[in-house]
Amino acid sequence: MDSGHLGGDGRDRGMSEDSFNILLATDIHLGFAERDPIRGNDSFITFKEILDIGLREEVDFILLGGDLFHENKPSRQCLQKCMDILRQYVFGPKPIEFEFLSDPEEIFKTAAVKTVNYEDENLNIGMPIFSIHGNHDDPAGLGQFCSLDLLSTAALVNYFGKIESLKEIHVRPLLFRKGEISLALFGLSAIKDDRLHRLFSESKVTFMRPQEDKESWFNLLVLHQNRVAHGPKNHIPESFLPKFMNLVFWGHEHECLVKEEYNQLQDFYVSQPGSSVATSLVPGEMKQKAVGILRLHKNKVFEIEEVPLKTVRPLIIGNLSVTGLSEDTSEEEISDLIAEEINNLIEMSKNKVTGHPDQPTLPLVRLNIEYELESQMISTTLFGRRFQDLVANPSDILKFKKVLPGKQSKE
Amino acid sequence: MDSGHLGGDGRDRGMSEDSFNILLATDIHLGFAERDPIRGNDSFITFKEILDIGLREEVDFILLGGDLFHENKPSRQCLQKCMDILRQYVFGPKPIEFEFLSDPEEIFKTAAVKTVNYEDENLNIGMPIFSIHGNHDDPAGLGQFCSLDLLSTAALVNYFGKIESLKEIHVRPLLFRKGEISLALFGLSAIKDDRLHRLFSESKVTFMRPQEDKESWFNLLVLHQNRVAHGPKNHIPESFLPKFMNLVFWGHEHECLVKEEYNQLQDFYVSQPGSSVATSLVPGEMKQKAVGILRLHKNKVFEIEEVPLKTVRPLIIGNLSVTGLSEDTSEEEISDLIAEEINNLIEMSKNKVTGHPDQPTLPLVRLNIEYELESQMISTTLFGRRFQDLVANPSDILKFKKVLPGKQSKE
Ligand SMILES: [Mn+2]
Ligand SMILES: [Mn+2]
Ligand SMILES: [Mn+2]
Ligand SMILES: [Mn+2]
């Protein structure tokens, strides 16, 4: 591989004029906690922010890495809100400055409308979206459709990378050209990790690299699989992926590691934007969330600008050990002790208030508590009521974890 | 009322050049019997035919009277097929030759996008669709959305007539003008018959008739309620509807009575297009199905052309009495007797084959059998197997009805 990589913040506007600019975002999980009166709208708010960033940065297109929806069968309200937002953002007068060189009939073989939406002469698309599906929004049911099929048919999203056979996978790239920049975009929508792992092991995954001017293409792969090992076969090691890739856009992992990391062995970079909404209260979700703007220059030079998301609800996680408390400590004393800690966390969460007018500021707070004896526990429900109006998740602030005497974990 | 009514078939082309042409169709029931391997696609086929008629007749718009969907929560496949078809038909270069004079923010108050779709500058709509909802596809669930809301947000349908309060209803018309023709379209989406009956009785349904040039408007009401009485209060008598209406487009009733009927007492006409797919095997569904082309001329003169649908699966219903069979008639003899009758019906169904290339020709056959004694019945399942490949509904060809001795009904 011979792609170059630019350091710095990539904000040299002189340079980006000639660049192919793609917003990278993933795991937006629309509809997460939809029925929660406090958090129900969070995923939609940040989706809007992401699209706002796309408009502001005048990207050529938006590339999503799967899990646009949290539920395989989103509620009608969720679909409605999603389409409402998309309709506000994807249409517009901005001219499309890049060409689509692949055969759309081939790439969009399984779609109802076998074209990229911006080439439909009845539609004025200003900011196209391309997306693969994730494990949360994969095809299912009668006819094996997924929510992205609906969005594709409604001309709101260009859905690609649908897997046609589970025995052998041929990934055909979407070929784009903008000025002197050629981009081959390979999409591999989510399938079960162990299955994909086996297919890779058996050399049954083929990437159909463009042969003409073979070396001129910037090869970008987007996939949605476990990157972190959870057992020997239910993740995809980076070493499985072809070395001719220049950049791998990794979806599914919720931790934000959007700045490209170089894999020396494979000689490619990996960018993992992470989710835009915390779907679980774990440290990986607590990090600053961001999307990436991939700016691709000629000669396969690129940089990724990390754009922090400012509408994400503050999340603070703390740890506390109560193993030292003697058996005659009253529930009230323990409760007060914990409450003090929660108050500290709430205080800390204020550093995460960005001033963005749409950010929900009532924080998500989680305290992981290690205990040894039943007497060291308190009722989480009763406790939560003390923080009813102070946190977004009063019912699950506390998580008790029993440790064996002397085995207290270090974090 | 002083509207005129033209006899004849309305095919005088010289006349229709100056006319406002609206296709009237209703109760399309997309997704009916969706999981039936034989009949699963019937509703979609005829929906396409209806839209084909719209294109061929170059109507100004299509007006649907509710029950576009059979299920309140259509399957993803059903939504997908529906949007696929709509996308093929509603977009196009044909100019819109009429104006929308109402305040769209008022008319589409509850919609995500508060405009008629053909006025969105990012879309090229050639044949707009307007629809109210029926009792099958009414708003429900989180946020009270219905499937038509999704189609509206996707810019595929203009959904109107959503009822905002169940205590008092104000129906605001959509005001259109084409040349010298002024049309006020009142939409009343489906609500429970007894509730609407009560609201009418209590004078709590108001039709906001345009006051300017009051007499110049052709007033068209579309509603989706029981027209036929099923008890004293669960239908809407025509006498409840305002006399200033010129035409009432009645949805919900599946029998095709599309040719306008004059109600002398009310001095308005009623057109009931009926369903485009048989959702039950009853005589009302056996009649020739059709849509109407309403051609509206100046001075409130109009005619409705009945356009027969040619893709509807043949349906034949017969009646047989076996009450005369003695107790020692064998099951085989009875079965042969009934089979002969079924063969006649199948033969008769061939008259309903139209030659339209998309028409499914395997017929729906129903024989209603009157019997007195258990010995006169046969197993419908076993019997159905004899007609496995000869009818579309082998499992429910026969319907036995017990009659008391001597009480045999006349039909
Ligand atoms: Mn995810
Ligand atoms: Mn995932
Ligand atoms: Mn109906
Ligand atoms: Mn109905």
GROMACS .gro file of C-alpha atoms and ligand atoms in nm, chain B residues 27 29 67 136 224 252 254, ligand 3:
model
    8
  438ASP     CA    1  -6.009   0.012  -0.018
  440HIS     CA    2  -5.610  -0.323   0.106
  478ASP     CA    3  -5.790   0.137   0.366
  547HIS     CA    4  -5.777  -0.055   0.860
  635HIS     CA    5  -6.478   0.615   0.513
  663HIS     CA    6  -6.519   0.153   0.326
  665HIS     CA    7  -6.650  -0.290  -0.068
  825MN      MN    8  -6.196  -0.168   0.335
   0.00000   0.00000   0.00000
